[in-house]
mmCIF file of C-alpha atoms in Angstrom:
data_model
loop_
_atom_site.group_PDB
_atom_site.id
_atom_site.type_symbol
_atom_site.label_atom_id
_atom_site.label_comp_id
_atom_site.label_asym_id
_atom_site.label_seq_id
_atom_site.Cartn_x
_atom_site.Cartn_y
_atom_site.Cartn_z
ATOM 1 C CA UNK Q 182 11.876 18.138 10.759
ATOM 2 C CA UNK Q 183 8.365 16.308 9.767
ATOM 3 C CA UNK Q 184 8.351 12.541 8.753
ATOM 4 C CA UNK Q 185 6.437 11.683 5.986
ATOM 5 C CA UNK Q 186 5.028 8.672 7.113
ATOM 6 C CA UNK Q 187 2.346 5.438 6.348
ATOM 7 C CA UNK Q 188 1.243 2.192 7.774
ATOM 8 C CA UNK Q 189 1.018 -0.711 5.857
ATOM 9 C CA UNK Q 190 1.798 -4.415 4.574
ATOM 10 C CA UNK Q 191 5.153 -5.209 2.825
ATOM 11 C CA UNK Q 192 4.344 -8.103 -0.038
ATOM 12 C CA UNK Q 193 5.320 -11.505 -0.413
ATOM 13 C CA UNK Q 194 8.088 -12.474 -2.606
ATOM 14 C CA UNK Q 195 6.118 -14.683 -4.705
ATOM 15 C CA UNK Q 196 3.893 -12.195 -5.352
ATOM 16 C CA UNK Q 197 6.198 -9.345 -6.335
ATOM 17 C CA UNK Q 198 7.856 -11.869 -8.979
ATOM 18 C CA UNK Q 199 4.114 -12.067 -10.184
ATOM 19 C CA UNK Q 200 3.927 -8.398 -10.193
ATOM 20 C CA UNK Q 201 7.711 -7.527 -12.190
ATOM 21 C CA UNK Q 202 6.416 -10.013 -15.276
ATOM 22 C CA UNK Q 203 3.202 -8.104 -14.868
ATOM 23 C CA UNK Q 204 4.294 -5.077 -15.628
ATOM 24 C CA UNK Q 205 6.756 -6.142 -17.624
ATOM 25 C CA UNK Q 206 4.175 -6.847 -20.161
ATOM 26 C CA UNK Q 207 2.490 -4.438 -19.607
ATOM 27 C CA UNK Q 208 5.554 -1.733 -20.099
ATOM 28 C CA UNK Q 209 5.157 -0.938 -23.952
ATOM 29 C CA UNK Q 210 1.377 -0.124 -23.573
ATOM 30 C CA UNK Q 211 1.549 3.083 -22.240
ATOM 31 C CA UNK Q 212 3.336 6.271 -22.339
ATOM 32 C CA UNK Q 213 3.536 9.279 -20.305
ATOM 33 C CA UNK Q 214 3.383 6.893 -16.957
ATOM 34 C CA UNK Q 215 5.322 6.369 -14.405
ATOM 35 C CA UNK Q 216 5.986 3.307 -12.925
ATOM 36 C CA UNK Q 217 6.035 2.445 -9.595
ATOM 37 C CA UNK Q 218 9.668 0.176 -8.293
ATOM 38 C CA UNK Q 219 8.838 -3.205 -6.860
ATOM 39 C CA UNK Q 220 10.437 -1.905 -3.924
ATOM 40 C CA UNK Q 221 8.164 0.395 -3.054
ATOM 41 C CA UNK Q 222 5.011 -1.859 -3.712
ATOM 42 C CA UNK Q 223 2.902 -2.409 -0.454
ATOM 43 C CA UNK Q 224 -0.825 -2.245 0.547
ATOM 44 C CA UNK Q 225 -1.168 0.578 2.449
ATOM 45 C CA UNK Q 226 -3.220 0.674 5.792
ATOM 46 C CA UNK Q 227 -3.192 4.269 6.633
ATOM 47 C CA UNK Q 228 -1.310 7.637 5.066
ATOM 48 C CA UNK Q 229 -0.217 9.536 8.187
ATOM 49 C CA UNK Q 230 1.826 12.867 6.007
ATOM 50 C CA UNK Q 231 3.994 14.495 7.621
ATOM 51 C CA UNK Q 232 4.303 14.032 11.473
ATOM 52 C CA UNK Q 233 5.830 15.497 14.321
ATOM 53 C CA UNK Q 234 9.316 13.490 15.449
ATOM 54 C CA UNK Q 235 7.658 14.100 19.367
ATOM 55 C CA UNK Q 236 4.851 11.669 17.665
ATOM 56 C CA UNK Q 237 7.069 9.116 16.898
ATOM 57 C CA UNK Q 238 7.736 7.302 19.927
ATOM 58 C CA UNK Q 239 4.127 7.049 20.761
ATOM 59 C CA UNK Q 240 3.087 6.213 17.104
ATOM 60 C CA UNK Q 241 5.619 2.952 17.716
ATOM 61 C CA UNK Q 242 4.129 2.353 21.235
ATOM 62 C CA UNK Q 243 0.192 2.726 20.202
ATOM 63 C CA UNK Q 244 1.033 0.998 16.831
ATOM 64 C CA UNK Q 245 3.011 -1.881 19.153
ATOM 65 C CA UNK Q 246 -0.314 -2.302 21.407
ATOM 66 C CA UNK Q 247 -2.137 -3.614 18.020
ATOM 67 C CA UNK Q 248 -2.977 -7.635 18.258
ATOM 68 C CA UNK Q 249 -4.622 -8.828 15.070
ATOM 69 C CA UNK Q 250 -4.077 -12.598 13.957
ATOM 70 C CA UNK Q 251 -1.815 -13.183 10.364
ATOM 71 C CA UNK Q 252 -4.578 -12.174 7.459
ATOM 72 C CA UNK Q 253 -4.856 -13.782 3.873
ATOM 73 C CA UNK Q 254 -4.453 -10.898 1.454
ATOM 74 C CA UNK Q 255 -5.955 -12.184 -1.685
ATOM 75 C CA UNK Q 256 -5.682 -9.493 -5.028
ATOM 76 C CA UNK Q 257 -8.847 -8.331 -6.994
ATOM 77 C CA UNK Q 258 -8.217 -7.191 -10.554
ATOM 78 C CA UNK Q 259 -6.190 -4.355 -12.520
ATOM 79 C CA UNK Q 260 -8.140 -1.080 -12.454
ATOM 80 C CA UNK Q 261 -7.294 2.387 -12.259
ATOM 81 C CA UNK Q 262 -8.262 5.485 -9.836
ATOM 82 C CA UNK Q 263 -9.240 7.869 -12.609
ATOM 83 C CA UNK Q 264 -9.289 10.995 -10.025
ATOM 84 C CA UNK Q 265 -5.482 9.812 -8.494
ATOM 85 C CA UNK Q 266 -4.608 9.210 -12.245
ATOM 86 C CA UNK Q 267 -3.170 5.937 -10.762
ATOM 87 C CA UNK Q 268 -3.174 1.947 -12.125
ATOM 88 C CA UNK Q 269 -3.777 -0.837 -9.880
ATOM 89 C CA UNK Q 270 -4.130 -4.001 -8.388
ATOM 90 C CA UNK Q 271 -7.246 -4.409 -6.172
ATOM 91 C CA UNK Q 272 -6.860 -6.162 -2.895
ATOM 92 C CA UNK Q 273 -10.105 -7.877 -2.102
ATOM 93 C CA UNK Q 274 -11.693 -6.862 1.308
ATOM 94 C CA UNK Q 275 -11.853 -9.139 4.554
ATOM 95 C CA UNK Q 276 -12.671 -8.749 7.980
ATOM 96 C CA UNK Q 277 -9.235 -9.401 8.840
ATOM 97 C CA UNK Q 278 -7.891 -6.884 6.743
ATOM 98 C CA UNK Q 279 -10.685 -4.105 7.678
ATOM 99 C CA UNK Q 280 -10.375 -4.795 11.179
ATOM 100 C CA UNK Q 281 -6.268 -4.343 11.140
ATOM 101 C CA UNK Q 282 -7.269 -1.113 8.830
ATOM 102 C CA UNK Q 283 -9.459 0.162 11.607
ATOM 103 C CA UNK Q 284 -7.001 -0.987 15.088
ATOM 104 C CA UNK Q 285 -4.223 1.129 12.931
ATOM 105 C CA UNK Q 286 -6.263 4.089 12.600
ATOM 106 C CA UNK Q 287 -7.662 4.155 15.947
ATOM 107 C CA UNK Q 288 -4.259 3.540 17.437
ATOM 108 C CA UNK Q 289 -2.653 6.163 15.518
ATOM 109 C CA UNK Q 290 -6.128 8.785 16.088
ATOM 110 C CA UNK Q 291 -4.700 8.761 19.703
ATOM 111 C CA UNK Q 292 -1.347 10.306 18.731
ATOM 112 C CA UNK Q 293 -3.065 12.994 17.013
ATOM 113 C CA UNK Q 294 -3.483 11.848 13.173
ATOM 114 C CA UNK Q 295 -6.668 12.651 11.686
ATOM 115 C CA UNK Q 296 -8.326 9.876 9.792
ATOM 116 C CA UNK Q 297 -8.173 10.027 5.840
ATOM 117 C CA UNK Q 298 -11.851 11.784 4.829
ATOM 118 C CA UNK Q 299 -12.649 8.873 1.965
ATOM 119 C CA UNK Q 300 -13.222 4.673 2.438
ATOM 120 C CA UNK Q 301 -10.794 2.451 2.737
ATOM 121 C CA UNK Q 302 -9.842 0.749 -0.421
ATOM 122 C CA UNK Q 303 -6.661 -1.456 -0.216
ATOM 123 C CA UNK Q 304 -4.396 -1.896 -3.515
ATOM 124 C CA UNK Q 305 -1.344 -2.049 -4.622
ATOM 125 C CA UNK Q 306 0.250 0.942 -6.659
ATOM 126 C CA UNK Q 307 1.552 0.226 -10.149
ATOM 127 C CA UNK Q 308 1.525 3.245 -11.751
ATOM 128 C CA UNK Q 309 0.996 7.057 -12.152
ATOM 129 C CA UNK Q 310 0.028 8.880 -14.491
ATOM 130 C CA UNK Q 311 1.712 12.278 -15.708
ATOM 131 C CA UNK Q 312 -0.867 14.575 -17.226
ATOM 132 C CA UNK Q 313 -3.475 13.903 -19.579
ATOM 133 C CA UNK Q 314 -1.261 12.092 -21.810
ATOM 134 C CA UNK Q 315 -0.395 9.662 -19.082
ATOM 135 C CA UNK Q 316 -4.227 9.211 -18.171
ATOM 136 C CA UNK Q 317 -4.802 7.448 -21.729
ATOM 137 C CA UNK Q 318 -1.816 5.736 -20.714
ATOM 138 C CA UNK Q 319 -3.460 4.303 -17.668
ATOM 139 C CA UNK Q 320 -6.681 3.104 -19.673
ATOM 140 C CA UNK Q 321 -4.296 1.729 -22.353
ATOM 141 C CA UNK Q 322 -2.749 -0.619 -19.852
ATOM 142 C CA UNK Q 323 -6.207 -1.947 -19.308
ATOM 143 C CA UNK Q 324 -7.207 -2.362 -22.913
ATOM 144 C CA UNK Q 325 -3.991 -4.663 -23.053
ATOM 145 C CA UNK Q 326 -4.519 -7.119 -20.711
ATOM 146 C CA UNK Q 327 -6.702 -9.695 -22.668
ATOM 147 C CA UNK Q 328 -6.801 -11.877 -19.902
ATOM 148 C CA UNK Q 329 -6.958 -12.174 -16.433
ATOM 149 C CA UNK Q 330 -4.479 -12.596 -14.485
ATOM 150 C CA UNK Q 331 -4.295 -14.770 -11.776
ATOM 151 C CA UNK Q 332 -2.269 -13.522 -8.733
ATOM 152 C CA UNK Q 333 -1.128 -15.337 -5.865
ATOM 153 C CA UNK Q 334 -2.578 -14.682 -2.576
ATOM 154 C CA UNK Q 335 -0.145 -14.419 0.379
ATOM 155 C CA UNK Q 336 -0.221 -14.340 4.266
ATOM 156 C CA UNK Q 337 0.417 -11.194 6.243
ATOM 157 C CA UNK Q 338 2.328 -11.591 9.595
ATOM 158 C CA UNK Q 339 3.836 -8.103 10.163
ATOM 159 C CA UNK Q 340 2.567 -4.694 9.410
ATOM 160 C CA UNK Q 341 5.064 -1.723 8.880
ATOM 161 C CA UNK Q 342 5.810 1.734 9.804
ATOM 162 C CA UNK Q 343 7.225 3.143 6.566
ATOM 163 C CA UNK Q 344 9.007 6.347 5.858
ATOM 164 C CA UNK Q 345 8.344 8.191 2.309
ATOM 165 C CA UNK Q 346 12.102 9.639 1.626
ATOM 166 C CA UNK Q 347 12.123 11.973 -1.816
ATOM 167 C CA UNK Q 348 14.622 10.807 -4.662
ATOM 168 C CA UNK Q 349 14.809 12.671 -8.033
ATOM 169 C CA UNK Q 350 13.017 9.994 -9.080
ATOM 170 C CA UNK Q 351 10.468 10.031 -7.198
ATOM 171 C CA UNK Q 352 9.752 8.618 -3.199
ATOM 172 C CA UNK Q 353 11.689 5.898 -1.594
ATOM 173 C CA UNK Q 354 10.442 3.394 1.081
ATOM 174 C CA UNK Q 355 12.076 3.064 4.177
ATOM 175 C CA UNK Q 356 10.915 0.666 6.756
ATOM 176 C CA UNK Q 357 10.681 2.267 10.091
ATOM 177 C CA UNK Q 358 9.288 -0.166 12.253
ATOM 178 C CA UNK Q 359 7.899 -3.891 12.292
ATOM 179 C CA UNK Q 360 4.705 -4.575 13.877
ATOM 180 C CA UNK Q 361 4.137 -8.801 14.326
ATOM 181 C CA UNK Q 362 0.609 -9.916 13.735
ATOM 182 C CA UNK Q 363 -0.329 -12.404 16.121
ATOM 183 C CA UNK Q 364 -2.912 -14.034 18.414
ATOM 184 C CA UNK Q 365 -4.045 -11.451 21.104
ATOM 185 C CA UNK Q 366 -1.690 -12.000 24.122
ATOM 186 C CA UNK Q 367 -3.105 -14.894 26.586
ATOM 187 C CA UNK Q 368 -5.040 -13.392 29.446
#
């Protein structure tokens, strides 16, 4: 059976309490939405789908050859992916970060994965929209946020294998593997 399966960066604590009183306030501003569980809030690296189990064990060992440094991920602003019908937070671009982005997707090219066909545009999921109703929804969350809000930037030192599981409820998160991010071995 197929593993539905992505690469990415678990957040911080700190930053996730940031996140809950977020949304929190942001809760009563729109309707048809569905809201994503701070468990399952990440910044994703690369969307695999569904793979083969005879990919897995050399998905871990190409994934387990990556050596990046730790990266800063600092957050950009609320905004929403009108096509995805989706709300949220930017993640600002670094070398760091594209450089891990582009090591995962070249590791993972050589078990067979085809590279996602748009750019690269790290975030973290907030919300989804249902329908048309739920896209006014999306833009209504905007409109209330008066002001910005400032989020706390964090420091990366793992990247994860993550398994999408479906719930009636929508998908759950299970971490698969842990990949360290650390100095390149010595030579």
């Amino acid at each position: 059976m197929k593993m539905r399966l992505f690469v990415g960066i678990a957040l911080d604590p700190a930053l996730t309490d940031a996140l809950k009183r977020l949304t929190a306030s942001l809760r009563r501003a729109g309707d048809g939405l569905r809201w994503s569980s701070p468990e399952s809030w990440h910044i994703t690296l690369q969307f695999l789908g569904a793979t083969d189990p005879q990919c897995y064990e050399s998905l871990l060992a190409r994934l387990s050859e990556i050596h990046r440094p730790p990266l800063a991920i600092h957050l950009g602003v609320p905004d929403v992916f009108e096509r995805a019908g989706v709300f949220h937070i930017g993640v600002l671009p670094s070398q760091h970060l594209t450089a891990l982005e582009r090591h995962v997707v070249a590791a993972t090219a050589l078990c067979g994965i085809r590279p996602e066909d748009h750019p690269y545009h790290p975030h973290i999921t907030l919300v989804r929209s249902k329908g048309h109703e739920g896209r006014r929804g999306l833009h209504a969350l905007l409109e209330h946020l008066h002001s910005p809000h400032t989020l706390p930037s964090f420091t990366a030192h793992e990247f994860l294998l993550y398994q999408s599981l479906p719930t009636p409820t929508g998908s759950r998160y299970e971490i698969r593997a842990r990949f360290p991010l650390s100095s390149p071995p010595a030579q």
